[in-house]
PDB file of C-alpha atoms in Angstrom:
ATOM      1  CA  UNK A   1     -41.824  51.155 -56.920  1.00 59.00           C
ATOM      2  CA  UNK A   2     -44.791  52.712 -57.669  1.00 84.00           C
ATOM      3  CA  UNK A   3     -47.524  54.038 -54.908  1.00 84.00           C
ATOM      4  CA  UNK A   4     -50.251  51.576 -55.711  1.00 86.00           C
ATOM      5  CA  UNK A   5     -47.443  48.918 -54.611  1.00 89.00           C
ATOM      6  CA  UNK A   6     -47.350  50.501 -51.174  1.00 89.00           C
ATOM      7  CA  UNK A   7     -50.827  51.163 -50.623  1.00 90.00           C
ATOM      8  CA  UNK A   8     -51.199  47.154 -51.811  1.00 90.00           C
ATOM      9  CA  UNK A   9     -48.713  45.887 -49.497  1.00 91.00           C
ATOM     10  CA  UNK A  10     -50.046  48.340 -46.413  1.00 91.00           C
ATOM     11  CA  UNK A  11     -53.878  46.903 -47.241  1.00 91.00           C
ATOM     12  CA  UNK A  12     -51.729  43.439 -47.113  1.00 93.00           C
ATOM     13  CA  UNK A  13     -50.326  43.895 -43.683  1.00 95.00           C
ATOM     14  CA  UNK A  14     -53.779  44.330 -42.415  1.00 94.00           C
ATOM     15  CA  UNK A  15     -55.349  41.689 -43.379  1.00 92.00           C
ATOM     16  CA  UNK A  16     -52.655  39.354 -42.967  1.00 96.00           C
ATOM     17  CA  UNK A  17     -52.322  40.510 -39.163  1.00 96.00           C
ATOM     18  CA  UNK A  18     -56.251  40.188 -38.776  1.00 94.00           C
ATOM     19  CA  UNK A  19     -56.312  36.927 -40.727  1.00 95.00           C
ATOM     20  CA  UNK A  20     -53.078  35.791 -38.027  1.00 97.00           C
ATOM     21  CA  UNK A  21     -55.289  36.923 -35.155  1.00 96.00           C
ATOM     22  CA  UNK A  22     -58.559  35.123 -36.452  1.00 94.00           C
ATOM     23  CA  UNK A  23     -56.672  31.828 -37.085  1.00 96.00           C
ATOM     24  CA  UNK A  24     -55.006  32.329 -33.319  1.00 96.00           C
ATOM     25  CA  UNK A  25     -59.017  32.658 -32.044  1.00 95.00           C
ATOM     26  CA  UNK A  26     -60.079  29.750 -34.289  1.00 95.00           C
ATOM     27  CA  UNK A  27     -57.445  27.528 -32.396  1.00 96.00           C
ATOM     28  CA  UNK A  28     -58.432  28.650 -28.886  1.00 95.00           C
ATOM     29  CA  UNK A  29     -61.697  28.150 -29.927  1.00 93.00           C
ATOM     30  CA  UNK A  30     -61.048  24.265 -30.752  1.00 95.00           C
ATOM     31  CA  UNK A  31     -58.972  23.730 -27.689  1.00 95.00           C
ATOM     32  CA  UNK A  32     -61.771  24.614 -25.745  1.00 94.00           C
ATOM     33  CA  UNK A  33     -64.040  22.463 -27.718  1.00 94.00           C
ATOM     34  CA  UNK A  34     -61.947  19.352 -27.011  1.00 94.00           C
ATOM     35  CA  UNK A  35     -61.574  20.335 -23.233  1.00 91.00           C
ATOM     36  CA  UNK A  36     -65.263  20.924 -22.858  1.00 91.00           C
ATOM     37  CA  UNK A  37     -65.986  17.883 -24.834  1.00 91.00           C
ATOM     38  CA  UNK A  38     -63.567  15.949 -21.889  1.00 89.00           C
ATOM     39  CA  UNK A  39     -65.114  17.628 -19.393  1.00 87.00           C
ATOM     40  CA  UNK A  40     -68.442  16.555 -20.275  1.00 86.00           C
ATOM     41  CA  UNK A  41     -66.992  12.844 -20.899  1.00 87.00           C
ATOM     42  CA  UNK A  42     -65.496  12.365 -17.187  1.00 83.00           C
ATOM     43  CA  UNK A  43     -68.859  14.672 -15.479  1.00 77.00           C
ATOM     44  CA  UNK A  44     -70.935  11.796 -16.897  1.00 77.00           C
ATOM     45  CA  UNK A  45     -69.255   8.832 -15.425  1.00 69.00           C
TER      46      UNK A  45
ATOM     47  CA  UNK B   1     -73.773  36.961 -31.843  1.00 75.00           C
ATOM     48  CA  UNK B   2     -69.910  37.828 -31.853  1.00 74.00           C
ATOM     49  CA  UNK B   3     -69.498  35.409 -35.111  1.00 77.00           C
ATOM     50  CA  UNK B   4     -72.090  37.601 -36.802  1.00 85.00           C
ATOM     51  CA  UNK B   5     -70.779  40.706 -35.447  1.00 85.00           C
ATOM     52  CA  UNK B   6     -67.440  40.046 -36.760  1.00 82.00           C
ATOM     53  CA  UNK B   7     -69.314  39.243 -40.310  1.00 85.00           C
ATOM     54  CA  UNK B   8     -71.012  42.498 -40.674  1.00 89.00           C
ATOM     55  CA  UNK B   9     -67.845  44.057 -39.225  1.00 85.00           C
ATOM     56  CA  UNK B  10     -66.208  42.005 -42.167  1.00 84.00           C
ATOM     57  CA  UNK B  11     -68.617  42.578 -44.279  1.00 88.00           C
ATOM     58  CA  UNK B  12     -68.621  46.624 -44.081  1.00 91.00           C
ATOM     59  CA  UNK B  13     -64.781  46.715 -44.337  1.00 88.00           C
ATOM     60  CA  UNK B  14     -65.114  44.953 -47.416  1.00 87.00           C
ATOM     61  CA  UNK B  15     -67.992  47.795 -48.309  1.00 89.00           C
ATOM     62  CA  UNK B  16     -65.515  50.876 -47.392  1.00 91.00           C
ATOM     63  CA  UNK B  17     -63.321  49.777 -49.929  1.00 89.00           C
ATOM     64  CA  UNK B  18     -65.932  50.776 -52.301  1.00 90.00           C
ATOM     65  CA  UNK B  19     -66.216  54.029 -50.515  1.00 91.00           C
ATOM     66  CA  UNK B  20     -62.083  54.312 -50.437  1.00 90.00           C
ATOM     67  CA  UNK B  21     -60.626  53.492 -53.795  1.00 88.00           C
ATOM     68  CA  UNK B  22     -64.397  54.863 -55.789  1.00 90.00           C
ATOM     69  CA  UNK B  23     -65.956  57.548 -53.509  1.00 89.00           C
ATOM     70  CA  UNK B  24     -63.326  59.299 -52.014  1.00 85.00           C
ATOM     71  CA  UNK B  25     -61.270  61.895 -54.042  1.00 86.00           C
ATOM     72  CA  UNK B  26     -57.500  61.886 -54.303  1.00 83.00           C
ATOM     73  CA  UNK B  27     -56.362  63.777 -51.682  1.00 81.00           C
ATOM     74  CA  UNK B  28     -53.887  66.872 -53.868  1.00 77.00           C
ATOM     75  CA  UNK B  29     -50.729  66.844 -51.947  1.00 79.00           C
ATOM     76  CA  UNK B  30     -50.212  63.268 -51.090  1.00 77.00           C
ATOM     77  CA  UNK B  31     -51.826  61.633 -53.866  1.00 81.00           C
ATOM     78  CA  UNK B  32     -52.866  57.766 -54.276  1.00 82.00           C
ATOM     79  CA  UNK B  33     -50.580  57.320 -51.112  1.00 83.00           C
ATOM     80  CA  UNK B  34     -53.035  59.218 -48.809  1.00 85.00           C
ATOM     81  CA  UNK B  35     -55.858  56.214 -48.844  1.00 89.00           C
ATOM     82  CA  UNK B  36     -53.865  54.373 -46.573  1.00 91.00           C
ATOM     83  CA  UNK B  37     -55.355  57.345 -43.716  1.00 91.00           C
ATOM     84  CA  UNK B  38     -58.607  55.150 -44.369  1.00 92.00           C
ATOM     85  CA  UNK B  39     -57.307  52.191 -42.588  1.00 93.00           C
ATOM     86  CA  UNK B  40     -54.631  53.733 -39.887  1.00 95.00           C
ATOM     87  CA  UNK B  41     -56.956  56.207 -38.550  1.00 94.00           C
ATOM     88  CA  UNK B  42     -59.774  53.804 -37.832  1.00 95.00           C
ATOM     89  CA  UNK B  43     -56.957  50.859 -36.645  1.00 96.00           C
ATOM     90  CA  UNK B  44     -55.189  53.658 -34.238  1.00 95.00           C
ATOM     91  CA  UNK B  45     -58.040  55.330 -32.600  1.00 95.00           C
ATOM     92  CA  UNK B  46     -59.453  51.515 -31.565  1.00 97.00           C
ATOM     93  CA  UNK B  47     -56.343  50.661 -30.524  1.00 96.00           C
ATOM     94  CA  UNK B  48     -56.845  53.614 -28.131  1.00 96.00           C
ATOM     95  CA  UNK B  49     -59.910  52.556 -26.963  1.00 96.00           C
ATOM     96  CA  UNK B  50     -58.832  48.777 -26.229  1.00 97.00           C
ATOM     97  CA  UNK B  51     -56.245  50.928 -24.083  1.00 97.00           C
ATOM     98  CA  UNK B  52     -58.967  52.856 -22.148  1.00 97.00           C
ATOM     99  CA  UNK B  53     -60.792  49.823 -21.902  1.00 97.00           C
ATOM    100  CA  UNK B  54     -58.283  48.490 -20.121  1.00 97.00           C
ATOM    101  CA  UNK B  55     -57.864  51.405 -18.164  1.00 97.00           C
ATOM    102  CA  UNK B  56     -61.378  51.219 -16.998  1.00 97.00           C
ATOM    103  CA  UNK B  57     -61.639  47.316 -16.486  1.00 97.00           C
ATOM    104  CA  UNK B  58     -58.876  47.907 -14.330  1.00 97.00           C
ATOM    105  CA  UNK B  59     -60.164  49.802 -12.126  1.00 97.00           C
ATOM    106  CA  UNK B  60     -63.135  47.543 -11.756  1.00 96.00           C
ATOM    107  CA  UNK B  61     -60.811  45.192 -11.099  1.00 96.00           C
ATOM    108  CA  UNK B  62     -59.326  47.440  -8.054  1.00 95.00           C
ATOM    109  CA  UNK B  63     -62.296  48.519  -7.025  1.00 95.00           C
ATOM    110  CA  UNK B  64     -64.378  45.129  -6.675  1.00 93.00           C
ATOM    111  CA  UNK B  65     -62.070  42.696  -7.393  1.00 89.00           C
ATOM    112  CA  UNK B  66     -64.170  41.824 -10.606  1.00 91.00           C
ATOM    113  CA  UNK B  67     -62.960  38.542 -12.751  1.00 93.00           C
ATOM    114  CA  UNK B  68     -65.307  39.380 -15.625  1.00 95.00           C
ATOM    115  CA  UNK B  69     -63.425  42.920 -15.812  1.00 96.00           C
ATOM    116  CA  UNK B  70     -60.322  41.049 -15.230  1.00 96.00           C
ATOM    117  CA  UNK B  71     -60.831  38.761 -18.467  1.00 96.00           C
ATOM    118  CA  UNK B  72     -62.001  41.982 -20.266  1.00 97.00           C
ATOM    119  CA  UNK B  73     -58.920  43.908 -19.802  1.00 97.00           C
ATOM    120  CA  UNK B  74     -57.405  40.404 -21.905  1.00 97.00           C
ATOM    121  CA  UNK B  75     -59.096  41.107 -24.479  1.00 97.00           C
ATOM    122  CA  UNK B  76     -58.946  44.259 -24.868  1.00 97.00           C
ATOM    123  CA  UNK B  77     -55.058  44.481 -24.567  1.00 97.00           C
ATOM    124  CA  UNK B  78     -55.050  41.531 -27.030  1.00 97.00           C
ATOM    125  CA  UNK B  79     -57.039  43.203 -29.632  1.00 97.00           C
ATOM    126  CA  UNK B  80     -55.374  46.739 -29.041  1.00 97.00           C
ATOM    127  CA  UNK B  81     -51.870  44.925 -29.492  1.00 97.00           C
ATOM    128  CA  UNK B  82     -52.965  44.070 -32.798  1.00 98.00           C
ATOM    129  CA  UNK B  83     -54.001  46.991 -33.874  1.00 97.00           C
ATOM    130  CA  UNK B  84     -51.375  49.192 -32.563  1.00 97.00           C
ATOM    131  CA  UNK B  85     -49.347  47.070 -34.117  1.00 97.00           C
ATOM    132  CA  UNK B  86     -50.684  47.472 -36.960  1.00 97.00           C
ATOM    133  CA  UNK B  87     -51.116  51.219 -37.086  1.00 96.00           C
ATOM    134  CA  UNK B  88     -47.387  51.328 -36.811  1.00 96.00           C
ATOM    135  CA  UNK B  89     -47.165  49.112 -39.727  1.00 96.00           C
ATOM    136  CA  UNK B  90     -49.321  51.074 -41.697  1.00 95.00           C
ATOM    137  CA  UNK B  91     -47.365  54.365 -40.696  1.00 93.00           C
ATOM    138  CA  UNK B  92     -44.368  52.773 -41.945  1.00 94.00           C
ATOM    139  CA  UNK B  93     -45.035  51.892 -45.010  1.00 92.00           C
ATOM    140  CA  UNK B  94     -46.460  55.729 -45.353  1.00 89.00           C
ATOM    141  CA  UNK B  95     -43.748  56.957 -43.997  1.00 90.00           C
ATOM    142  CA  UNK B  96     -41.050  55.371 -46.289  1.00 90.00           C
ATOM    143  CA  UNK B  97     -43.229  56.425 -49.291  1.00 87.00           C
ATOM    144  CA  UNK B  98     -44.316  60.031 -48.354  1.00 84.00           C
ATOM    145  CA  UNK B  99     -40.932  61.070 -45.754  1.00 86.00           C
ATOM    146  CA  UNK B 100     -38.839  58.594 -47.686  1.00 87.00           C
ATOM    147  CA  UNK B 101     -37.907  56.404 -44.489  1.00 90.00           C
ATOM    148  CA  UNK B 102     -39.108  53.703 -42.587  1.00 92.00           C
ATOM    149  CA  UNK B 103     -38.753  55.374 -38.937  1.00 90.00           C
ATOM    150  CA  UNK B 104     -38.303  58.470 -37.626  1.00 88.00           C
ATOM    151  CA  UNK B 105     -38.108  59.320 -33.907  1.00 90.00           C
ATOM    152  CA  UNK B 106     -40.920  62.158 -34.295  1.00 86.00           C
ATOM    153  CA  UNK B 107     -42.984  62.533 -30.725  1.00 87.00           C
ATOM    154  CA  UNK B 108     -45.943  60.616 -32.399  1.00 89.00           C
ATOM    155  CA  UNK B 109     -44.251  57.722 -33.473  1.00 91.00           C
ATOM    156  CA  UNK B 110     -42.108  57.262 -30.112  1.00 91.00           C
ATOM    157  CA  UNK B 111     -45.378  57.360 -27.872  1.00 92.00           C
ATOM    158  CA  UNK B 112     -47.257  55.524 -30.136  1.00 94.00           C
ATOM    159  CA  UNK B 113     -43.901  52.521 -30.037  1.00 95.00           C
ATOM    160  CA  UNK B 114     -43.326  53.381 -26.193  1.00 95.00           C
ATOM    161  CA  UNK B 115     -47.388  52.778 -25.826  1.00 95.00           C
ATOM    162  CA  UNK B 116     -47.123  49.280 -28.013  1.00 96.00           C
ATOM    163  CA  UNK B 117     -44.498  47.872 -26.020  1.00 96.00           C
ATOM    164  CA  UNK B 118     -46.066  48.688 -22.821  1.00 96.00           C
ATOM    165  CA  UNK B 119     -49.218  46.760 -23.187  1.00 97.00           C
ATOM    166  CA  UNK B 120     -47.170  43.925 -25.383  1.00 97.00           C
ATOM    167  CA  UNK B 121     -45.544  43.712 -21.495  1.00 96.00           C
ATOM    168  CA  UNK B 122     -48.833  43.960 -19.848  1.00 96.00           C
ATOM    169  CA  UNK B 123     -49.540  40.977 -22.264  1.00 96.00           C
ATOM    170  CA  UNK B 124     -46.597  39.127 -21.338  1.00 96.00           C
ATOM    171  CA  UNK B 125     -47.449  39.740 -17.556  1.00 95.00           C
ATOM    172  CA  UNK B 126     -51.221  38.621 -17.443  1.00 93.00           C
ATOM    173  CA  UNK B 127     -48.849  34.566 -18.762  1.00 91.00           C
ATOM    174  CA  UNK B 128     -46.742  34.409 -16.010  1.00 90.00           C
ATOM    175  CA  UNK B 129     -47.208  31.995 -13.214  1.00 88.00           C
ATOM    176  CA  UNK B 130     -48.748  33.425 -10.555  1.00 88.00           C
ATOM    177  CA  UNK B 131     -51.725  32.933  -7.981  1.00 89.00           C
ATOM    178  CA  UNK B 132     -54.573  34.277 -10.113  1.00 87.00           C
ATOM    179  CA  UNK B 133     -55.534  36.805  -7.238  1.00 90.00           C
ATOM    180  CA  UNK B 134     -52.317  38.325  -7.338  1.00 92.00           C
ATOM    181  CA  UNK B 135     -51.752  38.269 -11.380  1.00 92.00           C
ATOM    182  CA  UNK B 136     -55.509  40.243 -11.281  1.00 94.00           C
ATOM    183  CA  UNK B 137     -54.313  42.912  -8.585  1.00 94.00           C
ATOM    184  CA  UNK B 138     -50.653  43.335 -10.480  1.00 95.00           C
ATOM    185  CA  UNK B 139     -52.195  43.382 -13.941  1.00 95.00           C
ATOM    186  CA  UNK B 140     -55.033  45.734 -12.811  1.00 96.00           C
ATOM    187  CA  UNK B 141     -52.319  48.351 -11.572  1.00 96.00           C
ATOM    188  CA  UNK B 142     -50.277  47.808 -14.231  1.00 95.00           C
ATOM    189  CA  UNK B 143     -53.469  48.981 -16.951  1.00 95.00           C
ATOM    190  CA  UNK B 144     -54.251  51.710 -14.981  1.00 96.00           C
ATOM    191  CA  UNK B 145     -50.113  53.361 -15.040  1.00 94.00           C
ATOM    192  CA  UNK B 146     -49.924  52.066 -18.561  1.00 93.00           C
ATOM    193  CA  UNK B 147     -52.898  54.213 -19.598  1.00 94.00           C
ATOM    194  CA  UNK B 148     -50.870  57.247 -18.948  1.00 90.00           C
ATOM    195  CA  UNK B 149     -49.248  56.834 -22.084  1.00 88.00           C
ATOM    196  CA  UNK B 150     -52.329  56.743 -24.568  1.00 89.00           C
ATOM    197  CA  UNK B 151     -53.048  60.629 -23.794  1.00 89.00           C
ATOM    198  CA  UNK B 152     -49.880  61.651 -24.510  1.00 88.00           C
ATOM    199  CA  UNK B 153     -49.763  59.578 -27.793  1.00 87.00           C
ATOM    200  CA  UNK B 154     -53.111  61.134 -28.601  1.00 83.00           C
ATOM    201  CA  UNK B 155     -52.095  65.028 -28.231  1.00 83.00           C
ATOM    202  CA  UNK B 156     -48.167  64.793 -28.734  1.00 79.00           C
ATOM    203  CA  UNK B 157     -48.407  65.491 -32.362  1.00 73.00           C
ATOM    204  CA  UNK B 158     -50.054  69.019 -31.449  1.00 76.00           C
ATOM    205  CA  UNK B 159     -47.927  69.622 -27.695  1.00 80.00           C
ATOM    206  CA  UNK B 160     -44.440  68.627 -29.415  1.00 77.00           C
ATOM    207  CA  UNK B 161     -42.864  69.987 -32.857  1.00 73.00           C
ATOM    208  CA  UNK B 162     -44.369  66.275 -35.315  1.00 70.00           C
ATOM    209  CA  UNK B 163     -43.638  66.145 -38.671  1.00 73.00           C
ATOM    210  CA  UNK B 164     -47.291  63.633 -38.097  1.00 75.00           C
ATOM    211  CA  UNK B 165     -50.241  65.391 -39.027  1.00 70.00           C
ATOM    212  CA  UNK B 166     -52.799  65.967 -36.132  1.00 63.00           C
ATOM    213  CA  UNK B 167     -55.637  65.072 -37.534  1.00 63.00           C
ATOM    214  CA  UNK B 168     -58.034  67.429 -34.842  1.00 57.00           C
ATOM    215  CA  UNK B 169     -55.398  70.307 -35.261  1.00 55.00           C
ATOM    216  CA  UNK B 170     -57.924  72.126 -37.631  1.00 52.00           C
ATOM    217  CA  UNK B 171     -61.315  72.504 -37.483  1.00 53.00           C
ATOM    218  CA  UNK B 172     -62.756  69.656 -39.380  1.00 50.00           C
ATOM    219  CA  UNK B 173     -59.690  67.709 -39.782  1.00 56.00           C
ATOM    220  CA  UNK B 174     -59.379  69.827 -43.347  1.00 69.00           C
ATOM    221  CA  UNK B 175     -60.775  66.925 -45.173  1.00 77.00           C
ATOM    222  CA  UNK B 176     -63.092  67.224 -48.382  1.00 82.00           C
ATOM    223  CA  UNK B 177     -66.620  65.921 -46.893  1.00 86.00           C
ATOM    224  CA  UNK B 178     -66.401  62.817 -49.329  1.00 87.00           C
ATOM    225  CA  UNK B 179     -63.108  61.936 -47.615  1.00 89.00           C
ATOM    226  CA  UNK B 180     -64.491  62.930 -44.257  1.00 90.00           C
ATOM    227  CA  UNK B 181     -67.907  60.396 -45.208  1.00 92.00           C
ATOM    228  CA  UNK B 182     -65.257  57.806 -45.770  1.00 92.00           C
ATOM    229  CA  UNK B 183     -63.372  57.940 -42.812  1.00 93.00           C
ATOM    230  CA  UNK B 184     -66.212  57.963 -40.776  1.00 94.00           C
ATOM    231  CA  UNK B 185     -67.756  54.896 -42.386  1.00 94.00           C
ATOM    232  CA  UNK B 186     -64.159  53.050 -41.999  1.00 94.00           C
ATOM    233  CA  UNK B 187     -64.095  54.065 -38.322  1.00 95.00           C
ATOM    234  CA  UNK B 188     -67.687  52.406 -37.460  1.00 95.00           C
ATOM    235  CA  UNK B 189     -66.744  49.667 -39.857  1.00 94.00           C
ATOM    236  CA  UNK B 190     -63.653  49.369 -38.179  1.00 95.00           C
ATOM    237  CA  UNK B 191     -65.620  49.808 -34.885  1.00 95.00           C
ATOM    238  CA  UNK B 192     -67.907  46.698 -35.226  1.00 94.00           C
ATOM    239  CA  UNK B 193     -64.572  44.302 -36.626  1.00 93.00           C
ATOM    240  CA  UNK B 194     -63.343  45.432 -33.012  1.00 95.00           C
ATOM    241  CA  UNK B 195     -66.273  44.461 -31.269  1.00 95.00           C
ATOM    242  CA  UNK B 196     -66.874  41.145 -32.465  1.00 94.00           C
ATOM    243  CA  UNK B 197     -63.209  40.258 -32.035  1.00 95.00           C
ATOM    244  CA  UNK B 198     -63.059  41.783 -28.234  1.00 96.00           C
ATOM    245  CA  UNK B 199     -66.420  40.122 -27.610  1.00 95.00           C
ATOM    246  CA  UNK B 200     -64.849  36.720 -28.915  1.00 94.00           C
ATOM    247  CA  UNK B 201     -61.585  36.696 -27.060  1.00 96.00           C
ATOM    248  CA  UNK B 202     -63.367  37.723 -24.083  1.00 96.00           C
ATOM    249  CA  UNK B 203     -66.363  34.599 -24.334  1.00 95.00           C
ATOM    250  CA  UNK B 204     -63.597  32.497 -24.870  1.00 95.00           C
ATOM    251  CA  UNK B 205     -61.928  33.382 -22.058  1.00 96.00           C
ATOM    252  CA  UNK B 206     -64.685  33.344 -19.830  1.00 95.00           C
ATOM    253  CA  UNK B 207     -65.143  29.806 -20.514  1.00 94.00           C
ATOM    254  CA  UNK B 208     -61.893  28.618 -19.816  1.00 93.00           C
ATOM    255  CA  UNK B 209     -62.465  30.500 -16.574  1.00 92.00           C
ATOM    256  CA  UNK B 210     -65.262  28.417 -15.712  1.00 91.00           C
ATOM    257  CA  UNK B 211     -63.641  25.014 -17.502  1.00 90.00           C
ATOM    258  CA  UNK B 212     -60.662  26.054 -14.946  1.00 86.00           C
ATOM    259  CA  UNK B 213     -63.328  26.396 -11.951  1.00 86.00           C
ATOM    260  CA  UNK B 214     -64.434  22.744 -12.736  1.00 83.00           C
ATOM    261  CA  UNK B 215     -61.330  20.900 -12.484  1.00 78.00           C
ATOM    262  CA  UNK B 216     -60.805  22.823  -9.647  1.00 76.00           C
ATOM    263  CA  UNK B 217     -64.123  21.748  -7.940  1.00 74.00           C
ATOM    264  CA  UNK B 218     -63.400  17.875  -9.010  1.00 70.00           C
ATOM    265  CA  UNK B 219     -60.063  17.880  -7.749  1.00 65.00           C
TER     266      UNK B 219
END
């Protein structure tokens, strides 16, 4: 296997791990939406 | 502000490839294989920070019982997880191109796994049940002894016989000043991706904090 297939797959791993870590935020992010969203719901009655 | 710190952080990653695969020459010895420094370097030395920002939020923590500090260290440890994760990723793939294996156990690359599992066990700490006075005063000790690790993983390659290079061991780092431009560029690029993602983590947790406080007040 040639190098450019190793520096590929290395710039891969990155991106995939940041990529895993930004989708992991983006799901946090719209749990606390909902549960804010709820909170606001029952603090008005 | 974090979303548009991440996108410039984005945003000049995407511009250091220009700088990586165009600017900078190809280094003599290692060839092609050598760009991958551009992206472990920067990835490894924030990881390192995230660690002494834990280290220091800790001891906020200690010293004035600090939940902001507390939520800090989270994200920190999250983020420098990841990318000490990844800089052993990276390192392997190097390593079974350039040494021909996928692991050795050379000083640099124990500390450096030793140092990964540690905080992936401070991680696994800050979730367990606990009264959230106590989890702050455990987890706050724990990132202060954890931190004794990131030194060592920082100087072994120069203290022990490492077949890693050490990239201060020279004056200069013995890099071509093109290849030195680029790394710095990758660093700061790398710098303001870590920013925006500790600063998000760290917002987000704050408001489940306070979401948390609520419920507690209603109940």
């Amino acid at each position: 296997m040639d190098t450019l297939y190793w520096l590929l797959a290395a710039n891969a791993v990155v991106w995939i791990g940041f990529g895993a870590y930004l989708a992991f935020l983006a799901g946090r992010e719209r749990a606390l939406a909902l549960r804010l969203a709820r909170w606001e719901r029952s603090a008005r009655g | 502000m974090p979303k548009l710190l991440a996108l410039a952080g984005g945003a000049a990653l995407a511009g250091c490839q220009w700088l990586v695969w165009c600017y900078a020459p190809e280094e003599a010895t290692l060839g092609l294989m050598q760009k991958i420094f551009y992206v472990h370097l920067p990835l490894a030395w924030w990881a390192l920070i995230s660690f002494f920002v834990v280290f220091l939020g800790s001891l906020a923590v200690l010293a004035r019982r600090s939940e902001a500090a507390d939520r800090l260290c989270a994200a920190a440890a999250e983020v420098g997880v990841l990318f000490s994760g990844l800089t052993l990723l990276t390192g392997m793939i190097w390593a079974r191109r350039s040494w021909g294996v996928w692991w050795t156990w050379d000083p640099r690359l124990s500390t450096a796994l030793v140092m990964w599992f540690i905080y992936a066990a401070y991680l696994l700490l800050r979730g367990l049940d606990m009264a959230p006075e106590r989890r702050r005063t455990v987890c706050a000790v724990v990132g202060v002894a954890a931190f004794l690790d990131v030194p060592l993983v920082f100087v072994s390659a120069r203290i022990w016989r490492s077949i890693h290079p050490a990239v201060f061991a020279s004056r200069g780092g013995g890099l071509e000043p093109e290849m030195k431009l680029t790394a710095v560029a990758c660093v700061a690029a790398m710098g303001l991706f870590w920013a925006a993602l500790v600063w998000l983590r760290k917002r987000q947790l704050d408001l489940a904090a306070r979401l948390e406080a609520a419920d507690a007040d209603e109940d």
